[in-house]
Coordinates of C-alpha atoms in Angstrom, one line a residue:
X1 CA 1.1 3.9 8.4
X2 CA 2.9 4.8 11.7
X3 CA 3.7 8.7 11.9
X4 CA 7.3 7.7 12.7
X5 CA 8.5 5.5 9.7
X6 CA 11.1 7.9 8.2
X7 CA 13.2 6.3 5.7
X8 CA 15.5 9.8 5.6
X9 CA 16.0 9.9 9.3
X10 CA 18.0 7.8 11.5
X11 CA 17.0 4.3 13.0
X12 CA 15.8 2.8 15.9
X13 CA 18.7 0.0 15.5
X14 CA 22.0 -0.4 16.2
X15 CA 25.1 0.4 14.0
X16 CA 28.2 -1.1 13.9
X17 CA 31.4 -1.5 11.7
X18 CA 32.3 -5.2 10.9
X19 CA 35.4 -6.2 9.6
X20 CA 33.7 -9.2 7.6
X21 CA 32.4 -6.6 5.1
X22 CA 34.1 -4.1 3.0
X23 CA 32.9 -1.6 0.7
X24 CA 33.9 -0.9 -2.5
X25 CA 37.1 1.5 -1.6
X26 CA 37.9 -1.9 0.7
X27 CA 36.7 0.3 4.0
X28 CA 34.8 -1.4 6.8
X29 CA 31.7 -2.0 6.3
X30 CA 28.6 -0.1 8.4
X31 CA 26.3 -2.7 9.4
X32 CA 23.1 -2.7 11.3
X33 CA 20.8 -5.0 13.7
X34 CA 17.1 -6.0 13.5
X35 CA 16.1 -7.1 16.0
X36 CA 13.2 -8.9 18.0
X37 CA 10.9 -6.4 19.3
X38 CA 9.1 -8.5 21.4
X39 CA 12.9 -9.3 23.6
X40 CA 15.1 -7.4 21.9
X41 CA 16.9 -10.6 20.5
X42 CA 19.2 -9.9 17.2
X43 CA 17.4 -11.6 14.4
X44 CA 19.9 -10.6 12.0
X45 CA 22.8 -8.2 10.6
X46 CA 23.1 -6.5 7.2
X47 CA 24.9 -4.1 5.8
X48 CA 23.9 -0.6 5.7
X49 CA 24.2 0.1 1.1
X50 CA 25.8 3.4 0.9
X51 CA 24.8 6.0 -1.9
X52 CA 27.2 3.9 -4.2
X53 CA 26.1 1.0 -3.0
X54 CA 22.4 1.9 -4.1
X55 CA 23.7 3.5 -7.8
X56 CA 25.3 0.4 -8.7
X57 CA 22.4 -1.8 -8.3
X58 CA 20.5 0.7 -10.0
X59 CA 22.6 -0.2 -12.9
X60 CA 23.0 -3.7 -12.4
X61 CA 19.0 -3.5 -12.7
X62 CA 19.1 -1.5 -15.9
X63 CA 21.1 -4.2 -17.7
X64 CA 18.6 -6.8 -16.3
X65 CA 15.7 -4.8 -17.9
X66 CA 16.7 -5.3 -21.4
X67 CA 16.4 -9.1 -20.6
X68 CA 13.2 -8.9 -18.3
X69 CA 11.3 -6.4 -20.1
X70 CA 11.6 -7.8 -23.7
X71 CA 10.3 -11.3 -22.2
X72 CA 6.3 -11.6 -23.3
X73 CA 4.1 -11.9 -21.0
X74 CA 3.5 -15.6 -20.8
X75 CA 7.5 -15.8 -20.2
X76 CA 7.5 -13.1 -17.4
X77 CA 4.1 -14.8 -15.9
X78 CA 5.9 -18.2 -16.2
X79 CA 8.5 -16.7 -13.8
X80 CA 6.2 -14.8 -11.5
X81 CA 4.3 -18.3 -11.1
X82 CA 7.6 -20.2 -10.1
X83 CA 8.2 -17.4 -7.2
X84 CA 5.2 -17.8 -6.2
X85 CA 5.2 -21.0 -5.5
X86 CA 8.5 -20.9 -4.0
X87 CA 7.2 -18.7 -1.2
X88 CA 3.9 -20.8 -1.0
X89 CA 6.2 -24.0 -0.5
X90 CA 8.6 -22.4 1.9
X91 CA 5.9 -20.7 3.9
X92 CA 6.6 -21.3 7.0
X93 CA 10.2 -20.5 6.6
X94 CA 9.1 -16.9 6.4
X95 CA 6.7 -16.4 8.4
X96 CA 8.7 -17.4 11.2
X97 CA 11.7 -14.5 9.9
X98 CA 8.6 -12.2 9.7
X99 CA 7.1 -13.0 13.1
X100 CA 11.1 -12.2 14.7
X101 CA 11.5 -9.1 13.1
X102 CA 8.3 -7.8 13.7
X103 CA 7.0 -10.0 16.7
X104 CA 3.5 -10.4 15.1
X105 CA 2.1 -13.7 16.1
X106 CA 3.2 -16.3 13.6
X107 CA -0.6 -16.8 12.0
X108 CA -0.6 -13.2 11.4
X109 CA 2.7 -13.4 9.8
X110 CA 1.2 -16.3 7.8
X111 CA -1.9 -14.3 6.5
X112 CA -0.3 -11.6 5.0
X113 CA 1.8 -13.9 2.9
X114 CA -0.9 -15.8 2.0
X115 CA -2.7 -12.4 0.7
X116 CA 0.4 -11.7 -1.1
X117 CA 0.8 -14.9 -2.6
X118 CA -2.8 -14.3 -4.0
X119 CA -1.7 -10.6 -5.7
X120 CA 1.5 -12.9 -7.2
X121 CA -0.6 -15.0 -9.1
X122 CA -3.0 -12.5 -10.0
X123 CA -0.2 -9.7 -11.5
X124 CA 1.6 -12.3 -13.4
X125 CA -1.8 -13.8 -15.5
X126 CA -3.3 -10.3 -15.9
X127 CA -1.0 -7.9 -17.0
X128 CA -1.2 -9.4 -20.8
X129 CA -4.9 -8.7 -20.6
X130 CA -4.6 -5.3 -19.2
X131 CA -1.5 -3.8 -20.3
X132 CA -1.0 -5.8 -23.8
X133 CA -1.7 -4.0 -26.9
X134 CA -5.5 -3.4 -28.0
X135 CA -7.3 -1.6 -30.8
X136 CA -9.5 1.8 -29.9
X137 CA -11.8 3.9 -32.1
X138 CA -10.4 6.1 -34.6
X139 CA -13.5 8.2 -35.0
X140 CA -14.9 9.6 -37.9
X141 CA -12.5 12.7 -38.5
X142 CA -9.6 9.7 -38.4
X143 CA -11.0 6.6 -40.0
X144 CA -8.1 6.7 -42.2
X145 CA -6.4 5.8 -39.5
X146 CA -5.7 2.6 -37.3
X147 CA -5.3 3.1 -33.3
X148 CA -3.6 1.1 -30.5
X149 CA -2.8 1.6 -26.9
X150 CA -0.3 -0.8 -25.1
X151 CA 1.4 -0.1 -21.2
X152 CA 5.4 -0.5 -21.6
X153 CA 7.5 -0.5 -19.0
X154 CA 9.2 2.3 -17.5
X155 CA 12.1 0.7 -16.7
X156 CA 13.5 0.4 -13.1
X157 CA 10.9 0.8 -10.0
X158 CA 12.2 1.7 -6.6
X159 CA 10.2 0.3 -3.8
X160 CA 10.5 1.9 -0.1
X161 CA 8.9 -0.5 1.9
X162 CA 7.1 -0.4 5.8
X163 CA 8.2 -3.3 8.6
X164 CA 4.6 -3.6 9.6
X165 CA 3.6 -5.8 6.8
X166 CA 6.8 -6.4 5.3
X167 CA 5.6 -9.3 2.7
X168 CA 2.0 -8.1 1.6
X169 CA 2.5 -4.3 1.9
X170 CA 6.1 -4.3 -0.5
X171 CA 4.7 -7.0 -2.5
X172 CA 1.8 -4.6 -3.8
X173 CA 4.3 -2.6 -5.3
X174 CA 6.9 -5.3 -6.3
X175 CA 4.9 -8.0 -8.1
X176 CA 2.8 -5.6 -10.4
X177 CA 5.8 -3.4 -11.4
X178 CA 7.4 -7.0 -11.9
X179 CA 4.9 -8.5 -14.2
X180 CA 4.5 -4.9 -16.3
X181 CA 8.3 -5.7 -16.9
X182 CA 10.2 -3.6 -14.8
X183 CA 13.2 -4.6 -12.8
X184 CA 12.9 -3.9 -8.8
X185 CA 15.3 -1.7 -6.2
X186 CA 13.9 -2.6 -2.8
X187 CA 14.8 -1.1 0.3
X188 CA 12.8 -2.8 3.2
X189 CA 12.6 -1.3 6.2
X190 CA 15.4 -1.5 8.7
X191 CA 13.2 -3.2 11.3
X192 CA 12.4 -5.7 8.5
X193 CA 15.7 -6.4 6.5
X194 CA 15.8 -9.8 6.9
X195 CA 12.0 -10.6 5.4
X196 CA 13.2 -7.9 2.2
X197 CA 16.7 -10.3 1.8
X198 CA 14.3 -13.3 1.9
X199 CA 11.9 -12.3 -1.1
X200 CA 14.7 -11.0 -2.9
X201 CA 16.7 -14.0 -2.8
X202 CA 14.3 -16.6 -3.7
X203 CA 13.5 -14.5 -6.6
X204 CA 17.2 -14.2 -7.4
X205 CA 16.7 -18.2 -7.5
X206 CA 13.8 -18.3 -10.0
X207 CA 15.5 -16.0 -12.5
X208 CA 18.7 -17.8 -12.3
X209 CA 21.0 -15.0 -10.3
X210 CA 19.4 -12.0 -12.4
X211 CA 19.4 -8.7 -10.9
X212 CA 15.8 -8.3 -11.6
X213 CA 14.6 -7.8 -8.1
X214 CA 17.3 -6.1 -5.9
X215 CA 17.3 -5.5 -2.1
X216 CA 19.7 -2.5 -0.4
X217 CA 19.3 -2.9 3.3
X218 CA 20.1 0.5 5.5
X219 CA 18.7 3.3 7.4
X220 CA 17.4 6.6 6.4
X221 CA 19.9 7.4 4.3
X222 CA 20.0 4.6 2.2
X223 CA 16.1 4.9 1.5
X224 CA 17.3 8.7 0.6
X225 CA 19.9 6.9 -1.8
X226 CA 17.1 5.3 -3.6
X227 CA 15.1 8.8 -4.1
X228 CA 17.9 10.3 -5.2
X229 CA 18.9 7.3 -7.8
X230 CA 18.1 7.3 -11.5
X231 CA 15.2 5.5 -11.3
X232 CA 12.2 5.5 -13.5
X233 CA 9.1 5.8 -10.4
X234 CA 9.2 5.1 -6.7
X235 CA 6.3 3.6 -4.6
X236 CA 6.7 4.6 -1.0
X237 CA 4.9 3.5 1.8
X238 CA 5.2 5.2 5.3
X239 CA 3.8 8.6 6.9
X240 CA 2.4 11.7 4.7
X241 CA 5.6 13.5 6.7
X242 CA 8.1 11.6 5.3
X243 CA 5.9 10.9 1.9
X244 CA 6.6 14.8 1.6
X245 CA 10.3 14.4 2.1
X246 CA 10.2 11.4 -0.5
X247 CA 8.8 13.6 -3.3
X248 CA 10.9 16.8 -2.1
X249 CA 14.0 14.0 -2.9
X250 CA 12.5 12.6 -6.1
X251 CA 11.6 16.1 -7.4
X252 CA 15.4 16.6 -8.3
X253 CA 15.6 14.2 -11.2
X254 CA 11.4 14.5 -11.5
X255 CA 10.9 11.0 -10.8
X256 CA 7.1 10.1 -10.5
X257 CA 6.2 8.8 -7.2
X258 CA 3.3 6.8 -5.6
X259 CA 2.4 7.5 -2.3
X260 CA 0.6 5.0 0.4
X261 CA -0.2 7.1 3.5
X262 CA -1.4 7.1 7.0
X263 CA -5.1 6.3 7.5
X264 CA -7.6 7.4 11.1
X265 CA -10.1 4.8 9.5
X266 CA -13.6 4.9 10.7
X267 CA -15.8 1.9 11.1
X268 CA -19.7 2.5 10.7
X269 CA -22.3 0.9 12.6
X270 CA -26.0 1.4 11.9
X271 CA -28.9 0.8 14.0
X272 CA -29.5 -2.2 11.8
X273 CA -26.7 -4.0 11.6
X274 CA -25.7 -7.4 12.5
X275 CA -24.6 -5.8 16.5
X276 CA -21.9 -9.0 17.2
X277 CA -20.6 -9.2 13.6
X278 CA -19.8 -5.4 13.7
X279 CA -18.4 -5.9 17.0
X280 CA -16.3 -9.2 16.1
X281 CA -14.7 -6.8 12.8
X282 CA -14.1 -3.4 15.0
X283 CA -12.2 -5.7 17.6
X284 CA -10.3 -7.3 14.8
X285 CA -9.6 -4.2 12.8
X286 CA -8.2 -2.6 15.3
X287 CA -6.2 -5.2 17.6
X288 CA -5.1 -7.5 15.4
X289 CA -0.8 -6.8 14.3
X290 CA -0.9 -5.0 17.6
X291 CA -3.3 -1.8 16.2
X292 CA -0.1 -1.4 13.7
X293 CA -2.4 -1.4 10.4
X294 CA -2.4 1.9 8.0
X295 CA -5.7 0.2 6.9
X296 CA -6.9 -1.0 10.5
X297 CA -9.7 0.4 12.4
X298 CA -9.1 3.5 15.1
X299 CA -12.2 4.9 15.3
X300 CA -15.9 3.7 15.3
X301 CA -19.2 5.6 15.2
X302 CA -22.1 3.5 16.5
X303 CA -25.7 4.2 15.9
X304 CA -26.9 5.3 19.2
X305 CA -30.0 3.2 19.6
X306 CA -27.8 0.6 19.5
X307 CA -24.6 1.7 21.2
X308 CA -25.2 0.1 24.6
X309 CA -25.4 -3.1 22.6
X310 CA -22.3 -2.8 20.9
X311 CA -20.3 -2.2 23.8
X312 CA -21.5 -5.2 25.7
X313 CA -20.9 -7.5 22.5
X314 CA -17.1 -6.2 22.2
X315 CA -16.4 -5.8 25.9
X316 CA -17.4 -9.5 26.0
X317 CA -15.5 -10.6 23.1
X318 CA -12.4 -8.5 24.0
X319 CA -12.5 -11.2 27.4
X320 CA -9.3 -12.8 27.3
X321 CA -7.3 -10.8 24.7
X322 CA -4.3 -9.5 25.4
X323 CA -0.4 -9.1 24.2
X324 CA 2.1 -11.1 24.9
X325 CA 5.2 -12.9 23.6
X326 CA 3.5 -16.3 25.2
X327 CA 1.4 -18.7 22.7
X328 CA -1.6 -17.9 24.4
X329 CA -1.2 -14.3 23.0
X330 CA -3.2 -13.3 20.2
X331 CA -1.2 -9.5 20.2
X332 CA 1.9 -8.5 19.5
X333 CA 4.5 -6.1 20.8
X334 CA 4.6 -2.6 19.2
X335 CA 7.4 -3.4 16.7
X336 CA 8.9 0.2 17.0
X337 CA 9.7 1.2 20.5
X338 CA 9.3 4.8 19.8
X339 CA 5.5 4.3 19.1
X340 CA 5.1 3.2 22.3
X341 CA 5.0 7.1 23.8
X342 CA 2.5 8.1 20.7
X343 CA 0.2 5.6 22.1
X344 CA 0.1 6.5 25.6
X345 CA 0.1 10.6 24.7
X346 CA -3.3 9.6 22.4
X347 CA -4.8 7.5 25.5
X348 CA -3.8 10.4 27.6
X349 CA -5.2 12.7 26.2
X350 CA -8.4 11.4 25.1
X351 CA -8.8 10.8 29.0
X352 CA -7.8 13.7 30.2
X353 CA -10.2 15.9 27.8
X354 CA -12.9 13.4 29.3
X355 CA -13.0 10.3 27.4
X356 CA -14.6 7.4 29.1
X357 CA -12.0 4.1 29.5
X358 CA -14.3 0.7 29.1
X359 CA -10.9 -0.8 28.6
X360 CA -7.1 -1.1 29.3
X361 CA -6.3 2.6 29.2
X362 CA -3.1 4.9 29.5
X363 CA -1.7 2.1 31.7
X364 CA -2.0 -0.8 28.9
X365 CA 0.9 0.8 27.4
X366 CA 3.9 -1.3 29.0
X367 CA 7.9 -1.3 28.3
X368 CA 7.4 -3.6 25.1
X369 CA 3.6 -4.7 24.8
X370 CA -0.1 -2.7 24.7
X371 CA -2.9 -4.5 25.7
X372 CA -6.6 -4.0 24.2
X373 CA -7.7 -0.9 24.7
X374 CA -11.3 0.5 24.0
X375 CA -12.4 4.5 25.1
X376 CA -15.6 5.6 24.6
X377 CA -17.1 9.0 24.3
X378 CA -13.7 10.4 22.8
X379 CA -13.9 14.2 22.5
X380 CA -13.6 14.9 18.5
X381 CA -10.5 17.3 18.5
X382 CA -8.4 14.6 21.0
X383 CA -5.6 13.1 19.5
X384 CA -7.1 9.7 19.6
X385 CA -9.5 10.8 17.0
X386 CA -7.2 13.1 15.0
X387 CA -4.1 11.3 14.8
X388 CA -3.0 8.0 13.9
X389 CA -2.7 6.5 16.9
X390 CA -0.9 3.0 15.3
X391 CA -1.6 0.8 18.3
X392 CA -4.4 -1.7 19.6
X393 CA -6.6 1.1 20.8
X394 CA -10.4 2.0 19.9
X395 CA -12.1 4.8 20.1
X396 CA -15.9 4.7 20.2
X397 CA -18.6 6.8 20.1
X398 CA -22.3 6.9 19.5
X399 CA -23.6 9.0 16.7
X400 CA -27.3 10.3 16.1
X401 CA -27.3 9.2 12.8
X402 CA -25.6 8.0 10.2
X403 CA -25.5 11.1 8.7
X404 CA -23.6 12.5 11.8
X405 CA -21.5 9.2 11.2
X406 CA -20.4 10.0 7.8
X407 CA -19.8 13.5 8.6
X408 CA -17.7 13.0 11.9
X409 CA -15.8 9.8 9.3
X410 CA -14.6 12.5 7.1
X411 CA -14.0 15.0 9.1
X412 CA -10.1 14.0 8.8
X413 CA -7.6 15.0 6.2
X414 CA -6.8 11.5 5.7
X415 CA -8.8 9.3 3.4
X416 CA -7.6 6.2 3.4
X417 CA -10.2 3.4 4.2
X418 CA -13.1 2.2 6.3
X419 CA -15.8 -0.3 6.8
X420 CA -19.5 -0.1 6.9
X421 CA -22.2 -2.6 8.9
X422 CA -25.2 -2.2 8.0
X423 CA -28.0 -4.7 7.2
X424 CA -30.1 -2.1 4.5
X425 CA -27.5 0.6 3.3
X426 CA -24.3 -0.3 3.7
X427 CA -23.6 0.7 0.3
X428 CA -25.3 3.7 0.0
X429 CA -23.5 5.0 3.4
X430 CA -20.0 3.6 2.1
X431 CA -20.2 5.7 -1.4
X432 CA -20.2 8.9 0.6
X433 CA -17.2 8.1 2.7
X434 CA -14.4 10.0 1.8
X435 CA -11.5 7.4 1.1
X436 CA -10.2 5.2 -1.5
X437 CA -11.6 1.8 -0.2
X438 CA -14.8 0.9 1.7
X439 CA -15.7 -3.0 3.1
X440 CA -19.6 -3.4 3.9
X441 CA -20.0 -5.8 6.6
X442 CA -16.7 -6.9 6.4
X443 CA -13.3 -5.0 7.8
X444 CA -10.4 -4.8 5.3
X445 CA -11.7 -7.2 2.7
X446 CA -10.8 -5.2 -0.3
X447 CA -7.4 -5.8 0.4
X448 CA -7.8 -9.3 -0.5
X449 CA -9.3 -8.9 -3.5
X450 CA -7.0 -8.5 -6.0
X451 CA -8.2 -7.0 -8.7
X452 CA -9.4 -3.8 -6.7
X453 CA -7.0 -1.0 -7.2
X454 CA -5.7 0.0 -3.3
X455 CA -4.7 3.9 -2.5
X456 CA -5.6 6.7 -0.8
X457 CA -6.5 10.1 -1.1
X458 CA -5.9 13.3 0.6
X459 CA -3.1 13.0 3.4
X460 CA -3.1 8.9 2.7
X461 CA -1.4 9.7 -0.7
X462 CA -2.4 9.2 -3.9
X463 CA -1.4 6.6 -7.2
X464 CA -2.9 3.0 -6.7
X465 CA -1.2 -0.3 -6.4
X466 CA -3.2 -4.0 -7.0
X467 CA -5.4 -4.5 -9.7
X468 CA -5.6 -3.0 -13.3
X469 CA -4.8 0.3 -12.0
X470 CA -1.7 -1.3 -10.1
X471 CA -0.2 -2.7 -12.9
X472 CA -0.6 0.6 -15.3
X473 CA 0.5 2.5 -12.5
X474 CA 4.3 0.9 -13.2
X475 CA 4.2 1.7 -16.8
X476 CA 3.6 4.3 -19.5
X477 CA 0.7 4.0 -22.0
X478 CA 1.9 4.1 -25.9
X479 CA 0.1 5.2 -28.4
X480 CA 0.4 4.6 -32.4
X481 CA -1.7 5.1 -35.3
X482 CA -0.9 3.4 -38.6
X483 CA -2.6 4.6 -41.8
X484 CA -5.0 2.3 -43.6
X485 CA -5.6 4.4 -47.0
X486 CA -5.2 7.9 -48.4
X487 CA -7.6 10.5 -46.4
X488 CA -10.7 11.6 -47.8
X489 CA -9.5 14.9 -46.5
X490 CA -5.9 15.6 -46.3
X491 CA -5.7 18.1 -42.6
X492 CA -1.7 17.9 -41.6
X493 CA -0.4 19.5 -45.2
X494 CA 0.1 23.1 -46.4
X495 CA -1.7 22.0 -49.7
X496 CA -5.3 21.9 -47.6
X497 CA -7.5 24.5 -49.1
X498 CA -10.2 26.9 -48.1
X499 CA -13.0 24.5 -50.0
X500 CA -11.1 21.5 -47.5
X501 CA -11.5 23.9 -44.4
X502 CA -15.2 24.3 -45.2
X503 CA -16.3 20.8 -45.5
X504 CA -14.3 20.2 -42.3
X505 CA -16.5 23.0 -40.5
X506 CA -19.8 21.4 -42.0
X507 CA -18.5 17.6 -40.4
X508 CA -17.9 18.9 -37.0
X509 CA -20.8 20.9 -36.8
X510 CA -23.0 17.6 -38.1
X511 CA -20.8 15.9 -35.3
X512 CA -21.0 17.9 -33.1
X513 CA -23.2 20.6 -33.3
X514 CA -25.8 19.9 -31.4
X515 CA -29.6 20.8 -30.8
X516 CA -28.5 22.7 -27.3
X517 CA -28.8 26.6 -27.1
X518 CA -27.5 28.8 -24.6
X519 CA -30.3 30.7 -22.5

């Protein structure tokens, strides 16, 4: 996720006081822009939600929990059904908002609600089956006893959410904590207020004007707000920098917190492999929403006996793609203008520590728009390979073997995800990646597969959201024993005797005993 997302430092956007709104002490109220990146058009105007503003939905949530939470599943899946197909109906509707605010072309805008869509349905008829109560083994020291496990909810889930894929992204978060039973505080990013207001709303719709899913729209100190509030968990998506400054803020009232990260993901290509396929899914994962992917491809290590081939296949597939704000344009404009001087510093230097450009270069980065850019050769401790670079760059370099290519992969400190081509061990070169999801032959496809958990480690965070893990990971597990009959042997009472202590010795040592020695 870009470096520069910072939901606890001031935005990019403009700030104004409008008479139309008043807080609650009847002062104007502070309201911000988003605005078109790709023309600098206001799409919209909301208010910035002071740290009152942020408390009292907070509270209006809580009351909502004792209605959403003590629905049963099939109620709360009912509900989570209807939203989704709300959005599916109204599709276009928001894709168009999310293509303004963020300037991604409007069938990228489309695909990512689509994908989130797909985790809707998913949440809302699997949590009974994964959170819902279920017998375990009492063992033989308890067989007195009878044991369950169920997930409850915690309660009420802030979300801090990124404008890059302001449906899918948030929605990871939002739909699982949903259909675990939780009520939602969502603060969207200020470059994406308008897409936040939208989900929000037609939720607000399918629950009949419950406060079950909240937005507060604002700038950094708002998304501080949130930390701050008495909430049960955040999820936060953004940089590891400001992930720190999340947790430092959520520390004080020792609110858990799930962190989604940057990524410098690698893209694998053995000798192998199917050359234009590989080619095709490095061009995609890194160009496509303008490079501006957490998950999205920055750097590629290509087997060198067929590195001369790989270049010719993307060089001749990158022929005609460019950015723009035109139809004909399959890229974007970087949706925050600050970005724009992190790209060119990475292309920079990369170039000027003797980086081969096969494509666009330090000059593709214009006032608004980047167009492709592929480097090859990239020196290991450039920027380009070290940083996240969020932009619709490549950097590519032949490897030796794919040894060298899983050791140069996780030679980063993040870990967030990758892709593999490779016709005869794909898998076996994707299980020794360091990172918490891996596509063979494919680019990104794990993120469409609901039921995989999605997270990071190291500097890409940690916690998981989607799948089974996604929807524990927004609740806490409760455990209960209920006694059958009487105990053979009675442990938890001050009546146990020494003749009681003996026979215990003699069961765990037949348990557990053993036939190993220690040498």
């Amino acid at each position: 996720m870009s470096t520069t997302l910072d939901p606890t430092a001031a935005s990019a956007t403009s700030a104004t006081a409008a008479p139309s709104g008043t807080s609650g002490d009847d002062a104007p109220r502070e309201t911000f822009d988003s605005l078109d990146p790709a023309n600098g058009d206001v799409v919209g105007t909301h208010p910035v939600c002071s740290r009152a503003d942020v408390d009292a939905a907070v509270a209006r949530a809580r009351e909502a929990v004792d209605w959403w939470g003590n629905l049963s599943f099939d109620e709360r899946a009912e509900h989570l059904l209807t939203w989704r197909s709300v959005i599916t109906r109204r599709i276009a509707q928001l894709a168009d908002l999310a293509h303004r605010e963020t300037g991604k072309p409007h069938g990228d805008a489309q695909l990512e609600i689509v994908l989130a869509v797909d985790h809707i349905a998913w949440a809302a008829r699997n949590a009974k089956k994964v959170l819902g109560a279920r017998k375990v083994s009492s063992g033989l020291l308890m067989a007195n006893q009878s044991a369950t496990v169920a997930y409850h909810p915690l309660g009420v889930v802030g979300v801090i959410g990124p404008w890059n894929y302001p449906v899918f992204t948030p929605m990871g978060s939002i739909a699982y904590a949903l259909a675990a039973g939780n009520a939602v505080v969502f603060k969207p990013s200020e470059h994406t207020p308008g897409v936040g207001q939208w989900l929000a709303d037609t939720f607000r719709e399918v629950v009949h004007g419950r406060d079950v899913l909240q937005v507060v729209t604002g700038l950094g100190e708002t998304g501080n707000a949130l930390c701050r509030a008495r909430i049960d968990k955040l999820a936060f998506t953004g940089s590891g920098r400001t992930g720190k400054l999340v947790m430092a803020a959520c520390a004080e009232n020792l609110t858990p917190v799930v962190i989604e990260a940057g990524g410098k993901d690698a893209l694998i290509v053995d000798e192998d492999a199917d050359v234009a396929k590989a080619a095709e899914a490095a061009l995609w994962g890194g160009m496509s929403n303008a490079g501006q992917t957490c998950i999205g491809t920055e750097r590629v290590y290509v087997h060198q006996n067929v590195f001369d081939a790989f270049m010719t296949e993307i060089l001749d597939q990158a022929k005609g793609l460019r950015a723009g704000a035109d139809a004909g344009a399959k890229i974007g404009p970087i949706t925050m203008p600050s970005q724009l001087g992190v790209i060119r510093s990475h292309l920079e230097d990369a170039v000027a520590r003797g980086a081969k450009v096969a494509l666009g270069g330090p000059d593709a980065v214009g006032e608004r728009f980047v167009q492709p850019t592929i480097l090859t050769h990239v020196p290991e401790d450039s920027t380009e390979i070290t940083e996240e670079t969020f932009g619709p760059t490549l950097a590519v370099n032949p490897v030796a073997s794919m040894d060298e290519a899983v050791r140069l992969t996780n030679a980063t400190e993040y870990g967030l995800a990758g892709a593999v081509f490779s016709r005869a061990n794909g898998m076996s070169i994707a299980r020794r990646i360091r990172s918490g999801m891996t596509s063979v032959n494919a680019v990104i496809a794990f993120a469409a597969v609901p039921s995989l958990p999605f997270g990071g480690v190291g500097q890409s965070g940690f916690g998981r959201i989607h799948g089974p893990d996604g929807l524990r990971e927004f609740t806490y597990a409760k455990a209960i024993t209920r006694q059958r009959f009487a105990p053979v042997m009675n442990l938890t009472s001050f009546a146990r005797d020494a003749a009681t202590d003996s026979k215990v010795a003699q069961l765990i040592t037949l348990l557990h005993g053993g036939k190993q020695t220690l040498k």
